[in-house]
Coordinates of C-alpha atoms and ligand atoms in Angstrom, one line a residue:
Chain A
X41 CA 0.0 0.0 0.0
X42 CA 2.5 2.6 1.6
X43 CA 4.6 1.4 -1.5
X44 CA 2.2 1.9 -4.3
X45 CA 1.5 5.1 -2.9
X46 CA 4.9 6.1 -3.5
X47 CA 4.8 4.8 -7.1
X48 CA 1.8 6.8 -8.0
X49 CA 3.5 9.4 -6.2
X50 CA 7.1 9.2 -8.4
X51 CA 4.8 9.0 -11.7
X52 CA 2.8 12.6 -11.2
X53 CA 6.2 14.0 -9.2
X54 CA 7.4 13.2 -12.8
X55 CA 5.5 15.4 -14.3
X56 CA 5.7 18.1 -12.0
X57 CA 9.4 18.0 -12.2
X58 CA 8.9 18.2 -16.2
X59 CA 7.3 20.8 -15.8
X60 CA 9.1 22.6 -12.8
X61 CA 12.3 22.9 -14.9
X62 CA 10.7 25.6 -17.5
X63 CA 9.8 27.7 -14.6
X64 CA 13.8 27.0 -13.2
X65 CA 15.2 27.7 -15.6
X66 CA 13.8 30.8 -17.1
X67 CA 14.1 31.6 -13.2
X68 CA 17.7 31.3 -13.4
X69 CA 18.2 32.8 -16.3
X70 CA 15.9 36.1 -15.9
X71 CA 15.0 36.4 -12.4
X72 CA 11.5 36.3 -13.3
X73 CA 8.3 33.8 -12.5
X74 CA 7.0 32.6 -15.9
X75 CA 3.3 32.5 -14.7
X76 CA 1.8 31.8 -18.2
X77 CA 3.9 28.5 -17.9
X78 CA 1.4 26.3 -16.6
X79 CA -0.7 27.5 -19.7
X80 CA 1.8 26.8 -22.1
X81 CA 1.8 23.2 -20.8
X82 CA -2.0 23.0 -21.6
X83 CA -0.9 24.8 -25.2
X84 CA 1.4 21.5 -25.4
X85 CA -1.7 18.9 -24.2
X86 CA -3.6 20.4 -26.8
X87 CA -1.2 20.0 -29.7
X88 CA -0.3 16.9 -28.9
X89 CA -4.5 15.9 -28.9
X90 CA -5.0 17.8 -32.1
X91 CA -2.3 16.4 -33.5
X92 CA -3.2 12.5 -32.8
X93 CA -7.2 12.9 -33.0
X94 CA -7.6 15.5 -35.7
X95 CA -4.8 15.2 -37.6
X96 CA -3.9 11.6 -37.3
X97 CA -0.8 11.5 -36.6
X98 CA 0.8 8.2 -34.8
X99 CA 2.3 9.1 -31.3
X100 CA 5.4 9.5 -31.4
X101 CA 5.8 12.0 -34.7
X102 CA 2.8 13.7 -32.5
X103 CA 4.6 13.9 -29.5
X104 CA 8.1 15.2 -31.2
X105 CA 6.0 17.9 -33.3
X106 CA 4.0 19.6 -30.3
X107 CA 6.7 19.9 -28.5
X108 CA 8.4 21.6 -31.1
X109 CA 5.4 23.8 -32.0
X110 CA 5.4 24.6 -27.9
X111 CA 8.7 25.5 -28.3
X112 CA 8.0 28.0 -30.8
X113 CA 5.2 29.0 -28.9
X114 CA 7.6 29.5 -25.4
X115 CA 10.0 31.9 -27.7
X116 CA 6.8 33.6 -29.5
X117 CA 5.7 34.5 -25.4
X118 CA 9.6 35.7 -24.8
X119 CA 9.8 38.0 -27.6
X120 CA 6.6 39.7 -26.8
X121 CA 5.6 39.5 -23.6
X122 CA 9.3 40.1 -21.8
X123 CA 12.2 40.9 -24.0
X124 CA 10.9 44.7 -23.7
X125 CA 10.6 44.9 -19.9
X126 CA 14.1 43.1 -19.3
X127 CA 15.3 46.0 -17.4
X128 CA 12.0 47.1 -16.0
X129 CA 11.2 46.9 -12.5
X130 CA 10.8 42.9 -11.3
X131 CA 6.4 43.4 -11.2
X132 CA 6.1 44.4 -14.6
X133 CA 7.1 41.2 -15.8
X134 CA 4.9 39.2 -13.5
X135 CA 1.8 41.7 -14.6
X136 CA 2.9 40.6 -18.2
X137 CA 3.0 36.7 -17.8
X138 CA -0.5 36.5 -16.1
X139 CA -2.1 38.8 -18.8
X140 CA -0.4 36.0 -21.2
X141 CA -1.6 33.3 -19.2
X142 CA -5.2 34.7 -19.2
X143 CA -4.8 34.7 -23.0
X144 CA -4.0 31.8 -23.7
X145 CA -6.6 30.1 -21.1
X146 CA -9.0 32.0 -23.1
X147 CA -7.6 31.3 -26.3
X148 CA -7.3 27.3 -25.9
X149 CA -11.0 28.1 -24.8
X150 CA -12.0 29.9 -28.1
X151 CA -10.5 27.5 -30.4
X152 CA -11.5 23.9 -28.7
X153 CA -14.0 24.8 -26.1
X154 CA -14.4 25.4 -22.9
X155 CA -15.0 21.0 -22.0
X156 CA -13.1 18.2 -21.0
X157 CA -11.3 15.9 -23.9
X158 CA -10.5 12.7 -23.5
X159 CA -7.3 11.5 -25.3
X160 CA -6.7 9.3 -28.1
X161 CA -6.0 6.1 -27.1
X162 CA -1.8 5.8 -27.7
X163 CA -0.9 2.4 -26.8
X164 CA -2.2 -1.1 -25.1
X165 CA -2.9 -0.4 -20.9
X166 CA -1.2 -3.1 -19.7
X167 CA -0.4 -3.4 -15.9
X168 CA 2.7 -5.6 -14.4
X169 CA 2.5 -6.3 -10.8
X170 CA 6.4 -6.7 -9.5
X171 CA 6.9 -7.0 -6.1
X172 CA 3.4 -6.0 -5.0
X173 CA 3.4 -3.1 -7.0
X174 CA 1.4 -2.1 -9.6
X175 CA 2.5 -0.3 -13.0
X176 CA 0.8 0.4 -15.5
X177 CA 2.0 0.8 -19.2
X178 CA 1.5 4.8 -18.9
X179 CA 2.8 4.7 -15.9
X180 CA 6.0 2.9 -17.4
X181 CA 6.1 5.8 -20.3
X182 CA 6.0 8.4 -18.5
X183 CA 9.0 7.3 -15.8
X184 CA 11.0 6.2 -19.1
X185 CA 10.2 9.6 -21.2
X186 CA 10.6 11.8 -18.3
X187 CA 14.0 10.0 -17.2
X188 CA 15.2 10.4 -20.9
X189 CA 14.2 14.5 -21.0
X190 CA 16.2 15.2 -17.4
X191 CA 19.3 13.5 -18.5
X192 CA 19.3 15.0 -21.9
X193 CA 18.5 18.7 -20.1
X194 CA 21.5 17.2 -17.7
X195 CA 23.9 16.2 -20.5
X196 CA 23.1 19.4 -22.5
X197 CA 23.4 22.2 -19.6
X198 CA 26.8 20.7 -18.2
X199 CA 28.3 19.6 -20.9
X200 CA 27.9 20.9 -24.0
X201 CA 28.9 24.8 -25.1
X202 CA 25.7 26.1 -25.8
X203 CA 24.5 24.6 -21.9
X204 CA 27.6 26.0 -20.5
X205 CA 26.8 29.9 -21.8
X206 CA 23.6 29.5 -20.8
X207 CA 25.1 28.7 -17.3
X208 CA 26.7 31.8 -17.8
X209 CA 24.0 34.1 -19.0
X210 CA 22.5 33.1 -15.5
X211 CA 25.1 33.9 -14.1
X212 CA 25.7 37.6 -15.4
X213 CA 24.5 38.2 -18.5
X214 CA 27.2 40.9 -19.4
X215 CA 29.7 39.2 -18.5
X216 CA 28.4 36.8 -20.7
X217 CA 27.9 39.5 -23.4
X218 CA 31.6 40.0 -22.7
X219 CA 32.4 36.5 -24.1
X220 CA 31.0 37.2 -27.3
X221 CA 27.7 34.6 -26.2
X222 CA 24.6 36.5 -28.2
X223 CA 22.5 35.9 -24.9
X224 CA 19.0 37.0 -26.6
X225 CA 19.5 33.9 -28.4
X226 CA 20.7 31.8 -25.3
X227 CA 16.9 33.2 -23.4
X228 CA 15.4 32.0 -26.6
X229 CA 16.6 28.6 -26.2
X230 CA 15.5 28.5 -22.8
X231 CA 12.3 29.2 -23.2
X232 CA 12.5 26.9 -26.1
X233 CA 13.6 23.8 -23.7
X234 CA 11.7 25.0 -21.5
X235 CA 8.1 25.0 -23.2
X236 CA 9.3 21.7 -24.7
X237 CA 9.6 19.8 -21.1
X238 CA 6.1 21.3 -20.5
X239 CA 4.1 19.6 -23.4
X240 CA 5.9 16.6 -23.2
X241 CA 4.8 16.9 -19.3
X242 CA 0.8 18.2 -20.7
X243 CA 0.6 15.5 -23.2
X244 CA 1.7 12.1 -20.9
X245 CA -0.2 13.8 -18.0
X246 CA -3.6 13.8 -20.0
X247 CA -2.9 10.2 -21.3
X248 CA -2.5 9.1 -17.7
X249 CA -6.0 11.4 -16.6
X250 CA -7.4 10.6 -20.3
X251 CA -8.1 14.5 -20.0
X252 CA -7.1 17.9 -22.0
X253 CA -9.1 21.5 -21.2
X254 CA -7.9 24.8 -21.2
X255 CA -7.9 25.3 -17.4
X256 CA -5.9 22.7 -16.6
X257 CA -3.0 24.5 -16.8
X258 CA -3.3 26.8 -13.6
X259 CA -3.1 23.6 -10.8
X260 CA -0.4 21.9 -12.8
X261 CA 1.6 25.1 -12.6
X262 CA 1.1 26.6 -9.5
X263 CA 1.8 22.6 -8.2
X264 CA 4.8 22.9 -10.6
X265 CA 5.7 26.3 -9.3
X266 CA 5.4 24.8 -5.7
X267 CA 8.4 21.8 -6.8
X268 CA 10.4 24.5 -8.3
X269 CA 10.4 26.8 -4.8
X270 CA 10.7 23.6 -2.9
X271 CA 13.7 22.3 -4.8
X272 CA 15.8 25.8 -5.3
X273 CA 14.3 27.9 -8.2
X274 CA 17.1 28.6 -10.5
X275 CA 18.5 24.8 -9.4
X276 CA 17.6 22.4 -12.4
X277 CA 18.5 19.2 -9.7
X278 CA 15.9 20.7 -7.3
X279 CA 13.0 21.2 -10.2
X280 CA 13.3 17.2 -10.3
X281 CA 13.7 16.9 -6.5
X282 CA 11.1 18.9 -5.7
X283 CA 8.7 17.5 -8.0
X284 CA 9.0 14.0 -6.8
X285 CA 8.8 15.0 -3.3
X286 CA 5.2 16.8 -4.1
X287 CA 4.1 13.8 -6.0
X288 CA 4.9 11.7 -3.1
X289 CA 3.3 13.8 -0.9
X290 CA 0.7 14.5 -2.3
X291 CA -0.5 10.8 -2.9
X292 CA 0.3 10.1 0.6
X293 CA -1.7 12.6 1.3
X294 CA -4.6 11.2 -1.0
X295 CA -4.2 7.6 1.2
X296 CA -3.8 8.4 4.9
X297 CA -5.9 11.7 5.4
X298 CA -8.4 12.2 2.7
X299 CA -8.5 12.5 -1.2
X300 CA -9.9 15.9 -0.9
X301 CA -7.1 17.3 0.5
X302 CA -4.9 16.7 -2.6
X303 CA -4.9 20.2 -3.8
X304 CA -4.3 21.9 -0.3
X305 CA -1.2 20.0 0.8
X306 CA 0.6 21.5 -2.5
X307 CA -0.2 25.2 -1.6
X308 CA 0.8 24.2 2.5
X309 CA 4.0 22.7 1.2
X310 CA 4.8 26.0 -0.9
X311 CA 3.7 28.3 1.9
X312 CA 5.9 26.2 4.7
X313 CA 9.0 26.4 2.3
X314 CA 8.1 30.4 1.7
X315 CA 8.2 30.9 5.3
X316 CA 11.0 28.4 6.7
X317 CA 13.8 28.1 4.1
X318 CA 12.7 30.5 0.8
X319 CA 15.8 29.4 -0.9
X320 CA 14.3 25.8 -1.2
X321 CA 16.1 22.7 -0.7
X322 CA 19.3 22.9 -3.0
X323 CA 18.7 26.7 -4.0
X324 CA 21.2 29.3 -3.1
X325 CA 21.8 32.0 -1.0
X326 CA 20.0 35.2 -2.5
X327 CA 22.8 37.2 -3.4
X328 CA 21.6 41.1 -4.0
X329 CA 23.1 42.4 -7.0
X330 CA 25.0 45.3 -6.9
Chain B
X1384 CA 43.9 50.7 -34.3
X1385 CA 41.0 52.4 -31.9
X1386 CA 39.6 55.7 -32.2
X1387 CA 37.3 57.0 -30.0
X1388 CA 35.7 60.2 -30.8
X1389 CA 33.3 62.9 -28.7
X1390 CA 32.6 60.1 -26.5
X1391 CA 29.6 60.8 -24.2
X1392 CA 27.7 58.5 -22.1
X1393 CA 24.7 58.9 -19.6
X1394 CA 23.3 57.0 -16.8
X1395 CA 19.9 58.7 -16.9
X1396 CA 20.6 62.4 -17.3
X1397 CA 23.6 62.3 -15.3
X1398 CA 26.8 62.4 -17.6
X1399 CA 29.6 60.0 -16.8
X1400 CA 32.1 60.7 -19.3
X1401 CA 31.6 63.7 -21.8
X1402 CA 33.2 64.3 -25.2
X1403 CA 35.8 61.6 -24.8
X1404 CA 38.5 61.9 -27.6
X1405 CA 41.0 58.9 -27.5
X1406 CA 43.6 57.1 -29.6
X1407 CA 45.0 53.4 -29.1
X1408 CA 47.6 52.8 -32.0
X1409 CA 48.0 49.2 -32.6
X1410 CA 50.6 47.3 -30.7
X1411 CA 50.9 49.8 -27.6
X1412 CA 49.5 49.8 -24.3
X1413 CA 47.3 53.1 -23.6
X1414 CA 46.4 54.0 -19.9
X1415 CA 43.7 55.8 -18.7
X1416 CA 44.2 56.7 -15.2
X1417 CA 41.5 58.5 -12.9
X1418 CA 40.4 58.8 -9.1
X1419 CA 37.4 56.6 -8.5
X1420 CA 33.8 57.9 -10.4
X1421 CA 35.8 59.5 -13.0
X1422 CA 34.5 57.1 -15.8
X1423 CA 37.2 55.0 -17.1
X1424 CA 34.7 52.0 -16.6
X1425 CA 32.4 53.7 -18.2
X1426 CA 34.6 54.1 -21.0
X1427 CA 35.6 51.0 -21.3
X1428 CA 31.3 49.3 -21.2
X1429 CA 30.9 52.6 -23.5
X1430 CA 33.8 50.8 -26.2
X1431 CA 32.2 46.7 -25.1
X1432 CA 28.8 48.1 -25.9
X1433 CA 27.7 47.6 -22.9
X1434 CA 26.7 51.0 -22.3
X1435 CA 24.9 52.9 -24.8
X1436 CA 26.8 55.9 -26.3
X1437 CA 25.0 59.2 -26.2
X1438 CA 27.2 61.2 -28.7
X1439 CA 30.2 60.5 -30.7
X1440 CA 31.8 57.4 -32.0
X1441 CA 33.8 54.8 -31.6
X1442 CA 36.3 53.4 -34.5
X1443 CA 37.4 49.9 -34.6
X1444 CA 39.7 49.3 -37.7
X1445 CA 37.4 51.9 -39.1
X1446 CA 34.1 50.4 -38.2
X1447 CA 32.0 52.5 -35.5
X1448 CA 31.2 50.0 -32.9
X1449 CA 28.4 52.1 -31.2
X1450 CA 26.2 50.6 -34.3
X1451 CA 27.0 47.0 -33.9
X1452 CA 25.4 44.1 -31.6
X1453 CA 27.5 43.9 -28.0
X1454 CA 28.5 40.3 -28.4
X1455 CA 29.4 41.0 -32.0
X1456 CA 32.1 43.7 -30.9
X1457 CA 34.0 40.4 -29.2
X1458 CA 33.8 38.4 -32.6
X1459 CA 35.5 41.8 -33.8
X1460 CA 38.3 41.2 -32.0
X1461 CA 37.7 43.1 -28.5
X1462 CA 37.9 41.2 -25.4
X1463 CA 37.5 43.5 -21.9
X1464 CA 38.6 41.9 -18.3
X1465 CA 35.6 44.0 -16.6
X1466 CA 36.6 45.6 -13.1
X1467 CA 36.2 43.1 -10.0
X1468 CA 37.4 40.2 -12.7
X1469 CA 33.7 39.0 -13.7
X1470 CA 34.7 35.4 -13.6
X1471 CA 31.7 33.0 -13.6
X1472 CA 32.0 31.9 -10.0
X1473 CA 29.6 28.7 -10.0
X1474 CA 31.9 28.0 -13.7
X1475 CA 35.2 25.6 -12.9
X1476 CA 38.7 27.3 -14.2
X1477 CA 38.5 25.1 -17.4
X1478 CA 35.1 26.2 -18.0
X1479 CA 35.6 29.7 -17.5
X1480 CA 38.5 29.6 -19.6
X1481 CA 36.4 27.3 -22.7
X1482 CA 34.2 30.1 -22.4
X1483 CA 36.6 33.1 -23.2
X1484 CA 37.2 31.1 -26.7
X1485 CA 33.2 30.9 -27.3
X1486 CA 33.5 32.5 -30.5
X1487 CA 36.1 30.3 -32.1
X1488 CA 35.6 26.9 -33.6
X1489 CA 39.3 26.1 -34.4
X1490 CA 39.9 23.4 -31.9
X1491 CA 43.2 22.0 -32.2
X1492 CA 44.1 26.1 -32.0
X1493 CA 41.8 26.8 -28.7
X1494 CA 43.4 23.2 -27.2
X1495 CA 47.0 24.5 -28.3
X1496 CA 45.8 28.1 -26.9
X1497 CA 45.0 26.6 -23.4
X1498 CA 48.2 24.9 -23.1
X1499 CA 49.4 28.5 -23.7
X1500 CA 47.9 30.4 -20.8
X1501 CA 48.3 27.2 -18.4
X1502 CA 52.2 27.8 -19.0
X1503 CA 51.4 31.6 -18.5
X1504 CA 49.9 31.4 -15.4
X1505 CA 50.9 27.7 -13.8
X1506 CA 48.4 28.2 -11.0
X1507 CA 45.5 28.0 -12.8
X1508 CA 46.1 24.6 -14.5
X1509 CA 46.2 23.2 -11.3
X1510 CA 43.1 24.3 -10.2
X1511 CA 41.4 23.5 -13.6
X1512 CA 38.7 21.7 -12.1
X1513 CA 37.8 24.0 -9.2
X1514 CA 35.0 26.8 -9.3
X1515 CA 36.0 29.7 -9.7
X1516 CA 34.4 31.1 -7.1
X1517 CA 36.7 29.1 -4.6
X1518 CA 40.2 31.2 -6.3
X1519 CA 41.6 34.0 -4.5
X1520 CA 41.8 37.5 -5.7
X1521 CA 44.8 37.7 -7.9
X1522 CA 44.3 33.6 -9.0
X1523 CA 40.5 35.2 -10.1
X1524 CA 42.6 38.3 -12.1
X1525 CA 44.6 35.8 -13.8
X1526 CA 41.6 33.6 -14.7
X1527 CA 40.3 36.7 -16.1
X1528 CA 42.7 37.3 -18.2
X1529 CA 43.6 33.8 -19.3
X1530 CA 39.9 33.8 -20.4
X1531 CA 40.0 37.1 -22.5
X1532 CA 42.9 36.0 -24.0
X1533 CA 41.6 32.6 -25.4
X1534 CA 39.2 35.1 -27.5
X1535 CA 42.7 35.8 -29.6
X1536 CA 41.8 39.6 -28.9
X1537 CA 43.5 42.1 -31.1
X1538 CA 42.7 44.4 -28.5
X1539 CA 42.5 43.8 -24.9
X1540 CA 40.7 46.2 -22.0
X1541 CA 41.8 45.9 -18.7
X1542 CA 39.9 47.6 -16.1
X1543 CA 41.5 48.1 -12.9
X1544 CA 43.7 44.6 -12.8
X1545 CA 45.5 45.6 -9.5
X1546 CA 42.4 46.3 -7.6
X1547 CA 42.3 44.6 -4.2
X1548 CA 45.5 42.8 -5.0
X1549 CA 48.8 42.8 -2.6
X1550 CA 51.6 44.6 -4.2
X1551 CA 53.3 41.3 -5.1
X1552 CA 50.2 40.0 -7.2
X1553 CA 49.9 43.5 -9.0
X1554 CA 53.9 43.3 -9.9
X1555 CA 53.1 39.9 -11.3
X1556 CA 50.2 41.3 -13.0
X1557 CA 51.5 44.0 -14.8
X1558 CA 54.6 41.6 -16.2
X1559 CA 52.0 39.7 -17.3
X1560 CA 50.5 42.9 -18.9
X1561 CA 53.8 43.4 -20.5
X1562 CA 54.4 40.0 -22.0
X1563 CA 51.1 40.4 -23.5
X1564 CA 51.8 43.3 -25.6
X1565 CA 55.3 42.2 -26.4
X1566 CA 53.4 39.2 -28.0
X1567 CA 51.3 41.5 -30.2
X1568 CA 48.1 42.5 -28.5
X1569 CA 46.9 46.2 -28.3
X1570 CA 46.0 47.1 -25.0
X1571 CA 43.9 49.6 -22.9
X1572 CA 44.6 49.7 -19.7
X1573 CA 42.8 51.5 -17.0
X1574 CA 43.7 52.0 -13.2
X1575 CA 43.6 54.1 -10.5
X1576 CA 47.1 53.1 -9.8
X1577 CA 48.7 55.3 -11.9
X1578 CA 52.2 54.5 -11.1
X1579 CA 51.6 50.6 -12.0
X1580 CA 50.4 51.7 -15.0
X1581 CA 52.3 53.9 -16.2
X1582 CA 55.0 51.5 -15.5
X1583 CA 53.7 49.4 -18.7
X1584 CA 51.8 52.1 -20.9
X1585 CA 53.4 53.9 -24.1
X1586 CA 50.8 56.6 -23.9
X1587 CA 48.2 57.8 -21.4
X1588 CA 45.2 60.1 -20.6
X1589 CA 44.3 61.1 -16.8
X1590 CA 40.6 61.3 -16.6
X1591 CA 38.8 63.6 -14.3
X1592 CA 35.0 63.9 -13.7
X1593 CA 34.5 62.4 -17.1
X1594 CA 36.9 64.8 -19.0
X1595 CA 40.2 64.0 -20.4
X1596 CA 42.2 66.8 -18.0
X1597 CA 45.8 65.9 -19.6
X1598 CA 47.6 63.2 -22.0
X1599 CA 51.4 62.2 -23.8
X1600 CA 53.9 59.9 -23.9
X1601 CA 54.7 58.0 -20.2
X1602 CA 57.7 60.3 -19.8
X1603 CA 55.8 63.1 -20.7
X1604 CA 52.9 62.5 -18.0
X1605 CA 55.8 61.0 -15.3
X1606 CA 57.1 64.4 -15.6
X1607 CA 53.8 66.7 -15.1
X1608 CA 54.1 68.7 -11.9
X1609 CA 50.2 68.0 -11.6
X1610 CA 50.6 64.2 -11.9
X1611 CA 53.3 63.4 -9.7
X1612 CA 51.6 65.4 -7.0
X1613 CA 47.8 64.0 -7.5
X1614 CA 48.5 60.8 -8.9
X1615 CA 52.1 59.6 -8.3
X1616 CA 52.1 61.3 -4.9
X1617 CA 55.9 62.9 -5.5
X1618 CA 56.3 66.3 -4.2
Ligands
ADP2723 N1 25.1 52.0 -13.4 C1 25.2 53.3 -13.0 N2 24.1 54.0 -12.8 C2 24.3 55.3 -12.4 N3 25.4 55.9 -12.3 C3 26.5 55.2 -12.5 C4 26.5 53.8 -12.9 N4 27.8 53.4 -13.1 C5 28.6 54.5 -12.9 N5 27.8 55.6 -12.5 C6 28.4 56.9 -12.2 O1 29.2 57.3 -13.3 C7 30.4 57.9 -12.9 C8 31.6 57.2 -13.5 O2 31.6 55.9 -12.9 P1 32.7 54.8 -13.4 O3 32.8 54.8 -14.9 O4 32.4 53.6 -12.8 O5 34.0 55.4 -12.8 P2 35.4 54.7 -12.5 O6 35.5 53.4 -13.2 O7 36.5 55.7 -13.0 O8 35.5 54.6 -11.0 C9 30.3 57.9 -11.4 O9 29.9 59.2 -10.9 C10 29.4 56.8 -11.0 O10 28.7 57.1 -9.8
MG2724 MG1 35.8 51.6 -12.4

């Protein structure tokens, strides 16, 4: 029991950590909360749905193009919605992101309507029982997909050139400017990665519910936002952390008080961290900029 | 080699430099020396693009650089060491110094490159794999510079390299300095320790309040009755 908790836990801590990394790193990079993020996700849900149901397209060619269309979509936002009010006090920003976010709600609304889809069916549910736990084939895609996406992020940031100025741009971005790194384009790819983690995050998470609609982006984000804070925003190790240890929690939660408090513990975890540690778990020390 | 001509630059309607007129022939080392707030780091941001000139230009191999993208004046050729050494602190050594040669893609040259600064400054190949952060004062100036010069600047800034540094350190520095521009690259240096620098200039301009107050040869400016008492503190 305690186990299989834990199990269901991991699988939506998954997403949440997919999800948490867009708001990280845009964090680390601009100092600013992406609050249309959670929306972009459900921007991602719905390409991928269109793209299987309407379109036809099998799953995986699906999958690949919505998150590349959500891509486009995250550096679309970027360019106009924040690239004006870099310099701009830190509110102005945040003012920005939520009139996006009302957008697109209202947008996705528009275009498919305001119910509940259910998804294409993708692949045989199967469920393997090992060791008196229960997985189900989703459950299995979504731990394998998710675990590809964070080591790729992992092997990309640390190791490669283009991860390693984008370290930098979070770090200064004029000093970065002094290496001759073209950090506009650096923010773009951020936002880029960024918006792709959160469709591949919108489209597993409404195979696993068998559900797409244009609000569900504003739990899924502020959960999201809540693993981010938890972890360390700005830390991309913490995004994960801090997602599975929501999930967890969460469906802990859901077994040994009551399934009705799902929502609440999220916004107690987020408001304990806020008040005892802000920095999160592996977050650092606010340093004021001079 | 750099021209920089009725240079002025505002931080909101405040002027930091005004009408800045100054020459870096190629292969020297120019100084700009000035008590703190006169504006030699704004001159230098005003040359990196970093800060937005109000009036006047400034002429790169006769290309005006106050037109042209910030991170495009490094793939020019320009390479700055800001003031307090802007190393990338969470960034190991290696990292720091892969970075300074971001805008190359020769890689047996940027491998063959880094072999060259390790031998140039020993310390910092054996703290390769540390952070940055973790270096001291004058191990973060050499990183600095180590990184600017994997760029393969034809002109290198320097803005304030002895600052916060024990004598020692600075002396090292400076040779360092030297053995830069014996190898070939231009230099503009700027410090408030004007002795140090005038020690390894060919030319210099004091700054004062944002205006050029007095400029010549080394000799000539060691030998100004006004900057051996305000700057070289000889009576
Ligand atoms: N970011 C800034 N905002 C407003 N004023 C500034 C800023 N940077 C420098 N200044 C002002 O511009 C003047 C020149 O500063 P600076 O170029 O840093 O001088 P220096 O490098 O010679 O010490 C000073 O009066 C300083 O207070
Ligand atoms: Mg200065």
């Amino acid at each position: 029991m305690l186990a299989q908790q834990i199990v269901n836990g991991l699988t939506i801590g998954m997403i949440y950590a997919l999800i948490a990394l867009g708001y990280t790193m845009v964090y680390g990079i601009l100092k600013i909360v992406n609050f249309a993020h959670g929306d972009i996700f459900m921007m991602g849900s719905f390409f991928g749905l269109i793209l299987i149901r309407n379109v036809g397209l099998p799953f995986v060619v699906a999958f690949a193009l919505a998150a590349v269309l959500t891509a486009l979509l995250g550096i679309l936002i970027e360019r106009l919605a924040y690239r004006r009010l870099r310099f701009s006090d830190r509110i102005v920003p945040l003012i920005s992101a939520m009139g996006v976010s009302i957008f697109l709600a209202n947008l996705a609304q528009k275009l498919w309507g305001s119910e509940v889809h259910t998804f294409p069916k993708v692949m045989e549910i199967k469920t393997y029982t090992i060791a008196g736990m229960t997985f189900s084939t989703v459950q299995l895609l979504i731990f394998g997909l998710s675990i590809i996406a964070m080591l790729g992020l992992h092997f990309f940031v640390n190791k490669t050139k283009i991860g390693t100025a984008m370290r930098a741009t979070s770090i200064s971005i004029t000093n970065a400017t002094l290496m001759g790194i073209n950090t506009n384009m650096i923010i773009m790819i951020t936002f880029a990665i960024g918006s792709a983690l959160a469709a591949a995050a919108g489209i597993l998470v409404s195979i696993y519910y068998d559900a797409v609609y244009p609000t569900m982006g504003y739990t899924a984000g502020l959960k999201a936002f809540t693993a981010a804070v938890l972890g360390g925003i700005g830390s991309i190790p913490g995004a994960v952390l801090g997602g599975l240890i929501l999930g967890v929690a969460e469906n802990l939660g859901i077994a040994y008080i009551a399934a009705k408090y799902q929502d609440i513990i999220a916004f107690c975890i987020l408001i304990l961290v806020l008040i005892i540690r802000p920095r999160g778990i592996l977050g650092k020390k606010e340093i004021n900029k001079v | 080699m750099l021209k920089i001509e009725g240079l002025t630059v505002h931080y909101g309607v405040i002027p930091a430099i005004k009408d800045l007129n100054i020459e870096v022939p190629q292969g020297k080392v120019v100084c700009l020396i000035g008590t703190n707030g006169s504006g030699k780091t704004t001159t230098l941001k005003g040359v990196s693009g970093i800060v937005k000139a109000k009036a006047g230009r400034i002429l790169f191999e006769g290309k005006d650089l106050t037109k042209v993208d910030p991170h495009q004046i490094v793939h020019m050729g320009i390479s700055q060491v800001p003031e307090g050494r802007g190393v990338f602190p969470d960034l190991t050594v290696l990292e720091n110094l892969q970075l300074g040669a971001f805008i190359r893609k020769d890689k047996k040259a940027i491998k063959s490159d880094l072999e060259e600064i390790f031998s140039l400054f020993p310390r910092l190949e054996e703290r390769k794999n540390q952070l940055s952060g973790t270096l001291s004062g004058g191990e973060q100036q050499m990183l600095a510079m180590g990184r600017a010069l994997m760029a393969r600047p034809k002109l290198l800034l320097l803005d304030e390299p002895s600052m916060g540094l024990a004598p020692i350190i600075v002396q090292e520095i400076f040779k360092i300095v030297r053995r830069i521009n014996e190898e070939g690259t231009t230099v503009m240096l700027v410090e408030q320790n004007a002795k140090m620098a005038l020690s390894v200039a060919h030319y210099g301009y004091v700054l004062e309040t944002g205006e050029i107050v007095a400029q010549g040869t080394v000799n000539e400016l060691k030998n100004d009755d006004m900057i051996r008492k305000i700057y070289l503190g000889i009576h």
